[in-house]
Amino acid sequence: MLVWLFGWLGQYYTPFSAVSSLTLRALLAVITALVFSMFFGGRVIQHLRALKYGQAIRNDGPQSHLVKTGTPTMGGVLILSAIGVSTLLWARLNNPYVWILLVVMVIFGAVGWADDWLKIKYKDPKGLIARKKYFWLSMGALFVGVSLYYIATLQPDINTTHEMQDLLVPVFKDWMIPFSAVPFGIGFIIFTYFVINGASNAVNLTDGLDGLAILPVVLVAAGLGAMAYVSGDVRFADYLHVPYIPYNSEVIIVCGAMVGAGLGFLWFNAHPAQVFMGDVGALALGAMLGTIAVMTRQEIAFAIMGGLFVAEALSVMLQVGSYKLRKKRVFRMAPLHHHFEEIGWKETQVVTRFWIIAIILVILGLMTLKLR
């Protein structure tokens, strides 16, 4: 059924996707998403203000953030729209990976939208009930795991089948963790579930200051795009000793769209922010990054490139765990960016310094391609 669906959808090409040069289409995807975001950004912000979709600020957060109360949220709709339009224009739609990424964007974006809307409606930062939220996020992550496993089993080459499931360990040439050895893809599906949900929630936790999350998302998307380009080309894959997965060739178009959409959104999200992306943007973007990491089999490199997101998530886990076990806090406030605000850093200092760290981590992650 899945193959038939992708095949049916893939018969429809746009005139733009017929451009033979993959690099050119990727660059045009960046430009299209950027122009879309810049052109519609002001209109979306005005519309959100008219609807009174203002951000509800936590009472237990930094007191300096109370001035942000009422700033339009749910700006992630702009980002996702730009990604969707650009991808549909420039990607070749007979590629199942493109459709999986679009479905992930819709599922996680819808959950985030519901969460944001309830926060606005009831003026309560809690939003969607946790069990409902994680149920639908889990369904989205499991959809990816099952779909990618099923697609891998259709490969005529047994080596390619294994490479599409096994976990690549950076630095080592031929060392991979064999998830394909676990029956029925259970190991691969469970691992994929944790990568996608972990990435989604980590980006969401990072999105707490003006512009803090969106630029690292752009940087990591660009890094993963480079890895998708390499693994989708048999010559580069062989030279760099990474799994050759032909479907990844079109994933770079989605990465390009994410880069353009993110940069366009940053124009409005930079301090002082005119709009916040909200859960609708953060959950979807994080899930898409996690999905691309799984598709390229670069989950460990993704953890390096997205180390900022990992640190933010770990800070919350450590804070909650320490308080429950010892009744003591590790940080003055979690997530981590709030801790630095509490010790005296200005918001712009936190954001800029975290951006610098994100740039360094993406470079380190990309270096793992060559260090083998």
mmCIF file of C-alpha atoms in Angstrom:
data_model
loop_
_atom_site.group_PDB
_atom_site.id
_atom_site.type_symbol
_atom_site.label_atom_id
_atom_site.label_comp_id
_atom_site.label_asym_id
_atom_site.label_seq_id
_atom_site.Cartn_x
_atom_site.Cartn_y
_atom_site.Cartn_z
ATOM 1 C CA MET A 1 0.000 0.000 0.000
ATOM 2 C CA LEU A 2 2.805 2.417 0.930
ATOM 3 C CA VAL A 3 4.701 1.767 -2.288
ATOM 4 C CA TRP A 4 1.548 2.169 -4.352
ATOM 5 C CA LEU A 5 0.753 5.474 -2.615
ATOM 6 C CA PHE A 6 4.221 6.930 -3.176
ATOM 7 C CA GLY A 7 4.187 5.703 -6.751
ATOM 8 C CA TRP A 8 0.822 7.335 -7.389
ATOM 9 C CA LEU A 9 1.926 10.613 -5.838
ATOM 10 C CA GLY A 10 5.235 10.486 -7.652
ATOM 11 C CA GLN A 11 3.699 10.492 -11.094
ATOM 12 C CA TYR A 12 3.017 14.201 -10.608
ATOM 13 C CA TYR A 13 6.005 16.385 -11.400
ATOM 14 C CA THR A 14 6.135 20.150 -11.308
ATOM 15 C CA PRO A 15 7.909 21.846 -14.203
ATOM 16 C CA PHE A 16 10.493 23.102 -11.722
ATOM 17 C CA SER A 17 11.467 19.648 -10.430
ATOM 18 C CA ALA A 18 12.381 18.666 -13.999
ATOM 19 C CA VAL A 19 15.554 20.779 -13.644
ATOM 20 C CA SER A 20 18.327 18.196 -13.896
ATOM 21 C CA SER A 21 20.862 19.831 -11.574
ATOM 22 C CA LEU A 22 20.255 18.775 -7.986
ATOM 23 C CA THR A 23 22.522 21.523 -6.651
ATOM 24 C CA LEU A 24 20.638 24.171 -8.600
ATOM 25 C CA ARG A 25 17.276 22.914 -7.361
ATOM 26 C CA ALA A 26 18.575 22.916 -3.773
ATOM 27 C CA LEU A 27 19.726 26.523 -4.085
ATOM 28 C CA LEU A 28 16.431 27.520 -5.673
ATOM 29 C CA ALA A 29 14.604 25.782 -2.810
ATOM 30 C CA VAL A 30 16.558 27.976 -0.358
ATOM 31 C CA ILE A 31 15.695 31.129 -2.293
ATOM 32 C CA THR A 32 12.030 30.193 -2.746
ATOM 33 C CA ALA A 33 11.498 29.479 0.950
ATOM 34 C CA LEU A 34 13.419 32.618 1.939
ATOM 35 C CA VAL A 35 11.409 34.884 -0.360
ATOM 36 C CA PHE A 36 8.148 33.238 0.742
ATOM 37 C CA SER A 37 8.973 33.821 4.425
ATOM 38 C CA MET A 38 10.084 37.400 3.886
ATOM 39 C CA PHE A 39 7.092 38.288 1.688
ATOM 40 C CA PHE A 40 4.388 36.765 3.879
ATOM 41 C CA GLY A 41 6.080 37.292 7.270
ATOM 42 C CA GLY A 42 4.659 40.751 7.949
ATOM 43 C CA ARG A 43 1.194 39.699 6.790
ATOM 44 C CA VAL A 44 1.217 36.614 9.026
ATOM 45 C CA ILE A 45 2.283 38.693 12.036
ATOM 46 C CA GLN A 46 -0.508 41.208 11.404
ATOM 47 C CA HIS A 47 -3.018 38.377 11.099
ATOM 48 C CA LEU A 48 -1.837 36.750 14.328
ATOM 49 C CA ARG A 49 -2.107 40.103 16.114
ATOM 50 C CA ALA A 50 -5.645 40.606 14.768
ATOM 51 C CA LEU A 51 -6.590 37.157 16.087
ATOM 52 C CA LYS A 52 -4.925 38.040 19.428
ATOM 53 C CA TYR A 53 -2.741 34.936 19.246
ATOM 54 C CA GLY A 54 -0.352 36.284 21.872
ATOM 55 C CA GLN A 55 2.231 34.264 23.766
ATOM 56 C CA ALA A 56 1.395 33.217 27.342
ATOM 57 C CA ILE A 57 4.552 33.640 29.457
ATOM 58 C CA ARG A 58 5.322 31.265 32.343
ATOM 59 C CA ASN A 59 5.080 32.891 35.777
ATOM 60 C CA ASP A 60 8.013 30.793 37.031
ATOM 61 C CA GLY A 61 10.312 31.929 34.213
ATOM 62 C CA PRO A 62 12.732 34.873 34.200
ATOM 63 C CA GLN A 63 10.938 38.061 35.201
ATOM 64 C CA SER A 64 12.527 39.911 32.272
ATOM 65 C CA HIS A 65 10.401 37.799 29.917
ATOM 66 C CA LEU A 66 7.100 39.186 31.192
ATOM 67 C CA VAL A 67 7.432 42.084 28.740
ATOM 68 C CA LYS A 68 7.022 39.520 25.933
ATOM 69 C CA THR A 69 3.482 38.677 27.004
ATOM 70 C CA GLY A 70 1.168 39.131 24.044
ATOM 71 C CA THR A 71 3.842 38.831 21.350
ATOM 72 C CA PRO A 72 2.252 36.870 18.478
ATOM 73 C CA THR A 73 3.056 33.170 18.532
ATOM 74 C CA MET A 74 2.388 30.261 16.154
ATOM 75 C CA GLY A 75 4.752 31.861 13.631
ATOM 76 C CA GLY A 76 5.917 28.346 12.877
ATOM 77 C CA VAL A 77 2.987 28.189 10.449
ATOM 78 C CA LEU A 78 4.957 30.596 8.248
ATOM 79 C CA ILE A 79 8.069 28.390 8.396
ATOM 80 C CA LEU A 80 6.212 25.176 7.610
ATOM 81 C CA SER A 81 4.252 26.798 4.777
ATOM 82 C CA ALA A 82 7.479 28.044 3.196
ATOM 83 C CA ILE A 83 9.067 24.598 3.504
ATOM 84 C CA GLY A 84 6.023 22.886 2.037
ATOM 85 C CA VAL A 85 5.675 25.224 -0.943
ATOM 86 C CA SER A 86 9.386 25.171 -1.762
ATOM 87 C CA THR A 87 9.626 21.389 -1.447
ATOM 88 C CA LEU A 88 6.601 20.739 -3.644
ATOM 89 C CA LEU A 89 7.984 23.098 -6.283
ATOM 90 C CA TRP A 90 11.550 21.824 -6.480
ATOM 91 C CA ALA A 91 11.648 18.229 -5.192
ATOM 92 C CA ARG A 92 10.965 15.223 -7.386
ATOM 93 C CA LEU A 93 7.831 13.763 -5.891
ATOM 94 C CA ASN A 94 8.507 10.148 -6.838
ATOM 95 C CA ASN A 95 10.926 10.006 -3.913
ATOM 96 C CA PRO A 96 9.285 8.439 -0.818
ATOM 97 C CA TYR A 97 11.667 10.210 1.572
ATOM 98 C CA VAL A 98 10.283 13.580 0.464
ATOM 99 C CA TRP A 99 6.727 12.511 1.302
ATOM 100 C CA ILE A 100 7.740 11.035 4.642
ATOM 101 C CA LEU A 101 9.320 14.360 5.616
ATOM 102 C CA LEU A 102 6.216 16.268 4.537
ATOM 103 C CA VAL A 103 3.977 13.918 6.543
ATOM 104 C CA VAL A 104 6.238 14.360 9.595
ATOM 105 C CA MET A 105 6.003 18.120 9.175
ATOM 106 C CA VAL A 106 2.194 17.970 9.073
ATOM 107 C CA ILE A 107 1.758 15.543 12.005
ATOM 108 C CA PHE A 108 4.169 17.233 14.398
ATOM 109 C CA GLY A 109 3.075 20.670 13.229
ATOM 110 C CA ALA A 110 -0.570 19.787 13.911
ATOM 111 C CA VAL A 111 0.251 18.605 17.436
ATOM 112 C CA GLY A 112 2.206 21.805 18.038
ATOM 113 C CA TRP A 113 -0.636 23.892 16.621
ATOM 114 C CA ALA A 114 -3.142 22.268 19.007
ATOM 115 C CA ASP A 115 -0.774 22.861 21.921
ATOM 116 C CA ASP A 116 -0.288 26.526 20.994
ATOM 117 C CA TRP A 117 -3.983 27.129 20.385
ATOM 118 C CA LEU A 118 -4.979 25.751 23.796
ATOM 119 C CA LYS A 119 -2.340 27.927 25.471
ATOM 120 C CA ILE A 120 -3.794 30.974 23.747
ATOM 121 C CA LYS A 121 -7.426 30.062 24.307
ATOM 122 C CA TYR A 122 -7.087 29.436 28.044
ATOM 123 C CA LYS A 123 -4.154 31.829 28.681
ATOM 124 C CA ASP A 124 -2.320 28.871 30.195
ATOM 125 C CA PRO A 125 1.302 27.935 29.310
ATOM 126 C CA LYS A 126 0.543 24.220 29.911
ATOM 127 C CA GLY A 127 -1.335 23.706 26.637
ATOM 128 C CA LEU A 128 -2.225 20.231 25.375
ATOM 129 C CA ILE A 129 -2.575 17.438 27.948
ATOM 130 C CA ALA A 130 0.769 15.626 28.105
ATOM 131 C CA ARG A 131 -0.542 12.132 27.401
ATOM 132 C CA LYS A 132 -2.423 13.296 24.291
ATOM 133 C CA LYS A 133 0.554 15.264 23.074
ATOM 134 C CA TYR A 134 3.004 12.404 23.419
ATOM 135 C CA PHE A 135 0.552 9.891 21.986
ATOM 136 C CA TRP A 136 0.359 11.779 18.685
ATOM 137 C CA LEU A 137 4.080 12.546 18.675
ATOM 138 C CA SER A 138 4.694 8.828 19.190
ATOM 139 C CA MET A 139 2.381 7.966 16.308
ATOM 140 C CA GLY A 140 4.347 10.305 14.049
ATOM 141 C CA ALA A 141 7.703 8.843 15.086
ATOM 142 C CA LEU A 142 6.481 5.258 14.684
ATOM 143 C CA PHE A 143 5.121 6.112 11.238
ATOM 144 C CA VAL A 144 8.626 7.137 10.203
ATOM 145 C CA GLY A 145 10.280 4.067 11.712
ATOM 146 C CA VAL A 146 7.868 1.617 10.088
ATOM 147 C CA SER A 147 7.925 3.422 6.720
ATOM 148 C CA LEU A 148 11.723 3.580 6.518
ATOM 149 C CA TYR A 149 12.038 -0.056 7.573
ATOM 150 C CA TYR A 150 9.500 -1.137 4.965
ATOM 151 C CA ILE A 151 11.221 0.875 2.227
ATOM 152 C CA ALA A 152 14.593 -0.649 3.193
ATOM 153 C CA THR A 153 13.239 -4.195 2.864
ATOM 154 C CA LEU A 154 12.237 -3.499 -0.754
ATOM 155 C CA GLN A 155 15.844 -2.941 -1.848
ATOM 156 C CA PRO A 156 17.135 -5.626 -4.241
ATOM 157 C CA ASP A 157 20.678 -5.366 -2.863
ATOM 158 C CA ILE A 158 20.985 -6.996 0.572
ATOM 159 C CA ASN A 159 23.943 -4.740 1.475
ATOM 160 C CA THR A 160 21.918 -1.643 0.687
ATOM 161 C CA THR A 161 19.054 -3.025 2.792
ATOM 162 C CA HIS A 162 21.375 -3.369 5.777
ATOM 163 C CA GLU A 163 22.972 0.036 5.286
ATOM 164 C CA MET A 164 19.550 1.710 5.329
ATOM 165 C CA GLN A 165 18.952 0.331 8.847
ATOM 166 C CA ASP A 166 22.315 -0.043 10.579
ATOM 167 C CA LEU A 167 23.708 2.790 12.706
ATOM 168 C CA LEU A 168 26.860 4.374 11.308
ATOM 169 C CA VAL A 169 29.521 5.132 13.913
ATOM 170 C CA PRO A 170 31.563 8.229 12.920
ATOM 171 C CA VAL A 171 35.365 8.134 12.610
ATOM 172 C CA PHE A 172 35.418 4.342 12.071
ATOM 173 C CA LYS A 173 35.308 3.213 8.438
ATOM 174 C CA ASP A 174 33.304 0.015 8.546
ATOM 175 C CA TRP A 175 31.915 -0.076 12.071
ATOM 176 C CA MET A 176 28.121 -0.036 12.158
ATOM 177 C CA ILE A 177 25.667 -1.094 14.855
ATOM 178 C CA PRO A 178 23.579 -3.807 13.131
ATOM 179 C CA PHE A 179 19.947 -2.898 13.819
ATOM 180 C CA SER A 180 19.088 -4.939 10.730
ATOM 181 C CA ALA A 181 19.975 -8.091 12.710
ATOM 182 C CA VAL A 182 17.004 -7.526 15.032
ATOM 183 C CA PRO A 183 13.893 -9.325 13.672
ATOM 184 C CA PHE A 184 11.041 -7.333 12.101
ATOM 185 C CA GLY A 185 13.009 -4.102 12.323
ATOM 186 C CA ILE A 186 12.110 -3.684 15.985
ATOM 187 C CA GLY A 187 15.538 -2.339 16.948
ATOM 188 C CA PHE A 188 15.587 0.137 14.077
ATOM 189 C CA ILE A 189 12.006 1.303 14.678
ATOM 190 C CA ILE A 190 12.520 1.822 18.420
ATOM 191 C CA PHE A 191 15.772 3.705 17.853
ATOM 192 C CA THR A 192 14.117 5.881 15.206
ATOM 193 C CA TYR A 193 11.281 6.611 17.624
ATOM 194 C CA PHE A 194 13.666 7.951 20.260
ATOM 195 C CA VAL A 195 15.759 9.964 17.790
ATOM 196 C CA ILE A 196 12.748 11.758 16.300
ATOM 197 C CA ASN A 197 10.861 12.384 19.531
ATOM 198 C CA GLY A 198 14.070 13.375 21.285
ATOM 199 C CA ALA A 199 14.996 15.851 18.552
ATOM 200 C CA SER A 200 11.484 17.287 18.429
ATOM 201 C CA ASN A 201 11.290 17.959 22.150
ATOM 202 C CA ALA A 202 14.905 19.168 22.370
ATOM 203 C CA VAL A 203 14.314 21.870 19.749
ATOM 204 C CA ASN A 204 11.096 22.810 21.523
ATOM 205 C CA LEU A 205 12.941 23.241 24.822
ATOM 206 C CA THR A 206 15.606 25.363 23.119
ATOM 207 C CA ASP A 207 13.005 27.752 21.715
ATOM 208 C CA GLY A 208 12.905 30.054 24.717
ATOM 209 C CA LEU A 209 14.726 33.229 23.664
ATOM 210 C CA ASP A 210 14.466 35.517 20.641
ATOM 211 C CA GLY A 211 16.146 33.774 17.714
ATOM 212 C CA LEU A 212 17.819 31.154 19.916
ATOM 213 C CA ALA A 213 16.427 28.014 18.271
ATOM 214 C CA ILE A 214 15.892 28.990 14.650
ATOM 215 C CA LEU A 215 19.504 29.703 13.610
ATOM 216 C CA PRO A 216 20.841 26.405 15.060
ATOM 217 C CA VAL A 217 17.980 24.676 13.201
ATOM 218 C CA VAL A 218 19.150 26.359 9.993
ATOM 219 C CA LEU A 219 22.772 25.376 10.622
ATOM 220 C CA VAL A 220 21.962 21.755 11.443
ATOM 221 C CA ALA A 221 19.622 21.515 8.432
ATOM 222 C CA ALA A 222 22.472 22.737 6.225
ATOM 223 C CA GLY A 223 24.844 20.195 7.783
ATOM 224 C CA LEU A 224 22.389 17.348 7.314
ATOM 225 C CA GLY A 225 21.781 18.564 3.767
ATOM 226 C CA ALA A 226 25.500 18.116 3.050
ATOM 227 C CA MET A 227 25.330 14.596 4.468
ATOM 228 C CA ALA A 228 22.218 13.815 2.417
ATOM 229 C CA TYR A 229 24.034 15.029 -0.706
ATOM 230 C CA VAL A 230 27.016 12.794 0.038
ATOM 231 C CA SER A 231 25.023 9.657 0.878
ATOM 232 C CA GLY A 232 22.735 10.177 -2.120
ATOM 233 C CA ASP A 233 25.645 10.148 -4.601
ATOM 234 C CA VAL A 234 27.328 6.788 -5.110
ATOM 235 C CA ARG A 235 30.730 8.358 -5.878
ATOM 236 C CA PHE A 236 30.907 10.538 -2.776
ATOM 237 C CA ALA A 237 29.436 7.796 -0.592
ATOM 238 C CA ASP A 238 32.093 5.345 -1.726
ATOM 239 C CA TYR A 239 34.908 7.897 -1.311
ATOM 240 C CA LEU A 240 33.838 8.919 2.208
ATOM 241 C CA HIS A 241 32.806 5.403 3.280
ATOM 242 C CA VAL A 242 29.226 6.269 4.157
ATOM 243 C CA PRO A 243 26.117 4.225 3.251
ATOM 244 C CA TYR A 244 24.853 4.924 -0.254
ATOM 245 C CA ILE A 245 21.113 5.583 -0.022
ATOM 246 C CA PRO A 246 19.802 6.876 -3.364
ATOM 247 C CA TYR A 247 16.600 8.321 -1.887
ATOM 248 C CA ASN A 248 18.695 10.862 0.023
ATOM 249 C CA SER A 249 19.447 12.798 -3.155
ATOM 250 C CA GLU A 250 16.110 14.628 -2.917
ATOM 251 C CA VAL A 251 16.330 15.125 0.849
ATOM 252 C CA ILE A 252 18.737 17.989 0.184
ATOM 253 C CA ILE A 253 15.819 19.897 -1.380
ATOM 254 C CA VAL A 254 13.900 19.688 1.899
ATOM 255 C CA CYS A 255 17.017 20.736 3.814
ATOM 256 C CA GLY A 256 17.419 23.704 1.490
ATOM 257 C CA ALA A 257 13.796 24.688 2.055
ATOM 258 C CA MET A 258 14.351 24.499 5.825
ATOM 259 C CA VAL A 259 17.413 26.749 5.551
ATOM 260 C CA GLY A 260 15.580 29.385 3.496
ATOM 261 C CA ALA A 261 12.422 29.294 5.607
ATOM 262 C CA GLY A 262 14.438 29.514 8.826
ATOM 263 C CA LEU A 263 16.490 32.486 7.671
ATOM 264 C CA GLY A 264 13.346 34.291 6.533
ATOM 265 C CA PHE A 265 11.704 33.670 9.895
ATOM 266 C CA LEU A 266 14.801 34.862 11.762
ATOM 267 C CA TRP A 267 14.301 38.295 10.176
ATOM 268 C CA PHE A 268 11.156 38.653 12.285
ATOM 269 C CA ASN A 269 12.238 36.515 15.252
ATOM 270 C CA ALA A 270 15.500 38.363 15.992
ATOM 271 C CA HIS A 271 15.593 40.371 19.227
ATOM 272 C CA PRO A 272 13.257 42.016 19.986
ATOM 273 C CA ALA A 273 11.089 39.330 18.417
ATOM 274 C CA GLN A 274 8.014 40.365 16.467
ATOM 275 C CA VAL A 275 6.764 36.774 16.483
ATOM 276 C CA PHE A 276 7.546 33.432 18.116
ATOM 277 C CA MET A 277 7.500 30.135 16.234
ATOM 278 C CA GLY A 278 5.609 28.327 18.991
ATOM 279 C CA ASP A 279 5.306 24.564 19.344
ATOM 280 C CA VAL A 280 3.841 24.347 15.842
ATOM 281 C CA GLY A 281 7.251 25.266 14.467
ATOM 282 C CA ALA A 282 9.629 23.840 17.073
ATOM 283 C CA LEU A 283 8.104 20.362 17.280
ATOM 284 C CA ALA A 284 7.869 20.000 13.497
ATOM 285 C CA LEU A 285 11.367 21.308 12.760
ATOM 286 C CA GLY A 286 12.951 19.116 15.423
ATOM 287 C CA ALA A 287 11.117 16.038 14.141
ATOM 288 C CA MET A 288 12.181 16.778 10.560
ATOM 289 C CA LEU A 289 15.824 17.116 11.599
ATOM 290 C CA GLY A 290 15.626 13.830 13.498
ATOM 291 C CA THR A 291 14.009 12.113 10.528
ATOM 292 C CA ILE A 292 16.697 13.376 8.132
ATOM 293 C CA ALA A 293 19.383 12.144 10.546
ATOM 294 C CA VAL A 294 17.816 8.669 10.446
ATOM 295 C CA MET A 295 17.465 8.755 6.657
ATOM 296 C CA THR A 296 21.148 9.609 6.224
ATOM 297 C CA ARG A 297 22.186 7.151 8.981
ATOM 298 C CA GLN A 298 24.042 10.012 10.676
ATOM 299 C CA GLU A 299 22.303 10.002 14.039
ATOM 300 C CA ILE A 300 25.526 10.261 16.043
ATOM 301 C CA ALA A 301 26.859 13.075 13.873
ATOM 302 C CA PHE A 302 23.450 14.735 14.266
ATOM 303 C CA ALA A 303 23.832 14.561 18.056
ATOM 304 C CA ILE A 304 27.163 16.374 17.659
ATOM 305 C CA MET A 305 25.829 19.035 15.281
ATOM 306 C CA GLY A 306 22.729 19.498 17.407
ATOM 307 C CA GLY A 307 24.715 19.419 20.636
ATOM 308 C CA LEU A 308 23.075 22.659 21.716
ATOM 309 C CA PHE A 309 19.658 20.985 21.579
ATOM 310 C CA VAL A 310 21.057 17.967 23.440
ATOM 311 C CA ALA A 311 22.479 20.187 26.190
ATOM 312 C CA GLU A 312 19.164 22.022 26.619
ATOM 313 C CA ALA A 313 17.247 18.743 26.916
ATOM 314 C CA LEU A 314 19.790 17.223 29.311
ATOM 315 C CA SER A 315 19.656 20.319 31.520
ATOM 316 C CA VAL A 316 15.916 19.818 32.003
ATOM 317 C CA MET A 317 16.336 16.097 32.686
ATOM 318 C CA LEU A 318 19.097 16.734 35.223
ATOM 319 C CA GLN A 319 17.156 19.507 36.910
ATOM 320 C CA VAL A 320 13.982 17.454 37.259
ATOM 321 C CA GLY A 321 15.830 14.291 38.287
ATOM 322 C CA SER A 322 17.983 16.061 40.857
ATOM 323 C CA TYR A 323 15.037 17.846 42.422
ATOM 324 C CA LYS A 324 12.969 14.668 42.681
ATOM 325 C CA LEU A 325 15.809 12.605 44.152
ATOM 326 C CA ARG A 326 17.715 15.160 46.243
ATOM 327 C CA LYS A 327 15.337 18.127 46.503
ATOM 328 C CA LYS A 328 18.191 20.215 45.088
ATOM 329 C CA ARG A 329 18.584 22.003 41.776
ATOM 330 C CA VAL A 330 21.608 21.623 39.503
ATOM 331 C CA PHE A 331 20.934 24.873 37.632
ATOM 332 C CA ARG A 332 19.403 28.121 38.808
ATOM 333 C CA MET A 333 16.716 27.565 36.190
ATOM 334 C CA ALA A 334 16.167 25.122 33.331
ATOM 335 C CA PRO A 335 16.396 24.871 30.342
ATOM 336 C CA LEU A 336 20.045 25.841 30.198
ATOM 337 C CA HIS A 337 19.595 29.239 28.521
ATOM 338 C CA HIS A 338 17.542 30.441 31.496
ATOM 339 C CA HIS A 339 20.376 29.453 33.847
ATOM 340 C CA PHE A 340 22.736 31.853 32.090
ATOM 341 C CA GLU A 341 20.120 34.592 32.211
ATOM 342 C CA GLU A 342 19.821 34.055 35.956
ATOM 343 C CA ILE A 343 23.573 34.411 36.498
ATOM 344 C CA GLY A 344 23.564 37.791 34.756
ATOM 345 C CA TRP A 345 23.960 37.271 31.009
ATOM 346 C CA LYS A 346 21.748 39.457 28.847
ATOM 347 C CA GLU A 347 19.364 37.692 26.489
ATOM 348 C CA THR A 348 21.303 38.820 23.419
ATOM 349 C CA GLN A 349 24.548 37.549 24.960
ATOM 350 C CA VAL A 350 23.053 34.116 25.610
ATOM 351 C CA VAL A 351 21.663 33.890 22.089
ATOM 352 C CA THR A 352 24.839 35.059 20.329
ATOM 353 C CA ARG A 353 27.130 32.818 22.371
ATOM 354 C CA PHE A 354 24.858 29.811 21.857
ATOM 355 C CA TRP A 355 24.863 30.552 18.108
ATOM 356 C CA ILE A 356 28.677 30.500 18.127
ATOM 357 C CA ILE A 357 28.613 27.132 19.912
ATOM 358 C CA ALA A 358 26.104 25.818 17.352
ATOM 359 C CA ILE A 359 28.379 26.861 14.458
ATOM 360 C CA ILE A 360 31.359 25.088 16.039
ATOM 361 C CA LEU A 361 29.348 21.924 16.682
ATOM 362 C CA VAL A 362 28.045 21.756 13.107
ATOM 363 C CA ILE A 363 31.612 22.079 11.806
ATOM 364 C CA LEU A 364 32.719 19.262 14.143
ATOM 365 C CA GLY A 365 29.812 17.107 12.985
ATOM 366 C CA LEU A 366 30.723 17.637 9.332
ATOM 367 C CA MET A 367 34.357 16.787 10.089
ATOM 368 C CA THR A 368 33.277 13.252 11.013
ATOM 369 C CA LEU A 369 32.607 12.654 7.296
ATOM 370 C CA LYS A 370 36.313 12.885 6.536
ATOM 371 C CA LEU A 371 37.815 11.568 9.778
ATOM 372 C CA ARG A 372 37.583 7.839 9.041
#
